[in-house]
Amino acid sequence: MSSGAERREFLRIPVAARVKFRDGDREEVWFSEDISEGGLFLKADNPPFTGTLLDLEISLPYVDELVEVRGEVVWRHEGRGCGVRFVKCTAKMRDFLRLYLERSEDHEEEEDE
């Protein structure tokens, strides 16, 4: 059995981003713990159930542009949060997110030196 890190396609970066999501009539604001080009971890006491589709607006720190994507809850842990895989993301949003994450990773490496 492989670990989660071995299964991950994208590098995850710790980012506390404000995430507004809509699930039908329900709308809430939570925060991410980490994010990648392919998804994020949402911190939540009562996260949505596995398989739920969410329309997300992600406010990344230090940038004005919102990242708007559709995600699917792929796992949940009551009292902690859920893993969300991006299932619909425009090329422009994916490129923007990739650049943001690359810059964040470079910044972390500089701080470690």
Coordinates of C-alpha atoms in Angstrom, one line a residue:
M1 CA 0.0 0.0 0.0
S2 CA 1.4 3.4 -0.9
S3 CA 1.4 6.5 1.3
G4 CA -0.6 9.6 0.4
A5 CA 2.6 11.4 -0.5
E6 CA 3.4 8.7 -3.1
R7 CA -0.1 8.9 -4.6
R8 CA 0.0 12.7 -4.9
E9 CA 0.5 14.0 -8.4
F10 CA 1.2 17.6 -7.2
L11 CA 3.4 19.2 -4.6
R12 CA 1.4 20.6 -1.7
I13 CA 2.4 23.9 -0.1
P14 CA 1.1 25.1 3.3
V15 CA -1.2 28.0 2.6
A16 CA -3.9 29.5 4.9
A17 CA -6.2 30.8 2.2
R18 CA -9.8 32.0 2.7
V19 CA -12.1 29.6 0.8
K20 CA -15.7 30.4 0.2
F21 CA -17.7 27.4 -1.1
R22 CA -21.2 26.8 -2.3
D23 CA -22.8 23.4 -2.1
G24 CA -26.4 23.8 -3.4
D25 CA -28.1 26.4 -1.1
R26 CA -25.3 26.2 1.5
E27 CA -22.6 28.8 1.5
E28 CA -19.7 28.9 4.0
V29 CA -16.2 30.3 4.4
W30 CA -13.4 28.1 5.7
F31 CA -9.6 28.1 5.4
S32 CA -7.2 25.9 3.7
E33 CA -4.3 24.2 5.4
D34 CA -2.4 23.4 2.2
I35 CA -3.0 23.7 -1.5
S36 CA -1.6 22.2 -4.7
E37 CA -2.4 22.5 -8.4
G38 CA -4.8 19.6 -8.0
G39 CA -6.6 20.3 -4.8
L40 CA -6.6 21.5 -1.2
F41 CA -7.2 20.6 2.4
L42 CA -10.1 22.5 4.0
K43 CA -10.1 22.9 7.8
A44 CA -13.7 22.3 9.0
D45 CA -15.4 20.8 12.1
N46 CA -18.3 19.5 10.0
P47 CA -16.9 19.0 6.5
P48 CA -19.0 18.1 3.5
F49 CA -19.4 14.4 2.7
T50 CA -17.2 12.5 0.3
G51 CA -18.4 12.9 -3.3
T52 CA -19.9 16.4 -2.7
L53 CA -19.2 18.8 -5.5
L54 CA -18.3 22.3 -4.3
D55 CA -17.9 25.6 -6.2
L56 CA -14.9 27.3 -4.6
E57 CA -13.6 30.9 -4.5
I58 CA -10.1 30.8 -3.1
S59 CA -8.5 34.0 -1.8
L60 CA -4.8 33.4 -1.8
P61 CA -2.7 35.6 0.6
Y62 CA -1.1 38.7 -0.9
V63 CA -3.0 38.5 -4.3
D64 CA -6.1 40.3 -5.4
E65 CA -7.4 37.7 -8.0
L66 CA -9.7 35.0 -6.8
V67 CA -9.1 31.4 -7.9
E68 CA -12.5 30.0 -8.9
V69 CA -12.7 26.2 -9.3
R70 CA -15.1 23.3 -8.9
G71 CA -13.9 20.6 -6.5
E72 CA -15.0 17.2 -5.3
V73 CA -14.6 16.1 -1.7
V74 CA -12.5 12.9 -1.9
W75 CA -12.1 12.2 1.8
R76 CA -13.3 13.7 5.1
H77 CA -12.4 13.5 8.7
E78 CA -15.1 14.7 11.1
G79 CA -13.8 17.4 13.4
R80 CA -10.7 18.1 11.2
G81 CA -11.6 18.8 7.6
C82 CA -11.7 17.3 4.1
G83 CA -9.5 16.8 1.0
V84 CA -10.9 18.4 -2.1
R85 CA -9.7 17.5 -5.6
F86 CA -10.1 20.1 -8.3
V87 CA -12.4 18.7 -11.1
K88 CA -13.0 21.9 -13.1
C89 CA -10.4 24.6 -13.4
T90 CA -9.7 26.8 -16.4
A91 CA -6.2 26.8 -17.9
K92 CA -5.9 30.5 -16.8
M93 CA -6.7 29.6 -13.2
R94 CA -4.4 26.5 -13.2
D95 CA -1.5 28.6 -14.6
F96 CA -2.2 31.4 -12.0
L97 CA -2.2 28.8 -9.2
R98 CA 0.9 27.1 -10.5
L99 CA 2.8 30.4 -10.6
Y100 CA 1.6 31.3 -7.1
L101 CA 2.7 27.9 -5.7
E102 CA 6.1 28.1 -7.4
R103 CA 6.7 31.5 -5.9
S104 CA 5.6 30.3 -2.5
E105 CA 7.9 27.3 -2.7
D106 CA 10.8 29.5 -3.7
H107 CA 10.1 31.8 -0.8
E108 CA 10.0 28.9 1.7
E109 CA 13.4 27.6 0.4
E110 CA 14.9 31.1 0.8
E111 CA 13.7 31.2 4.5
D112 CA 15.2 27.8 5.1
E113 CA 18.7 28.9 4.0

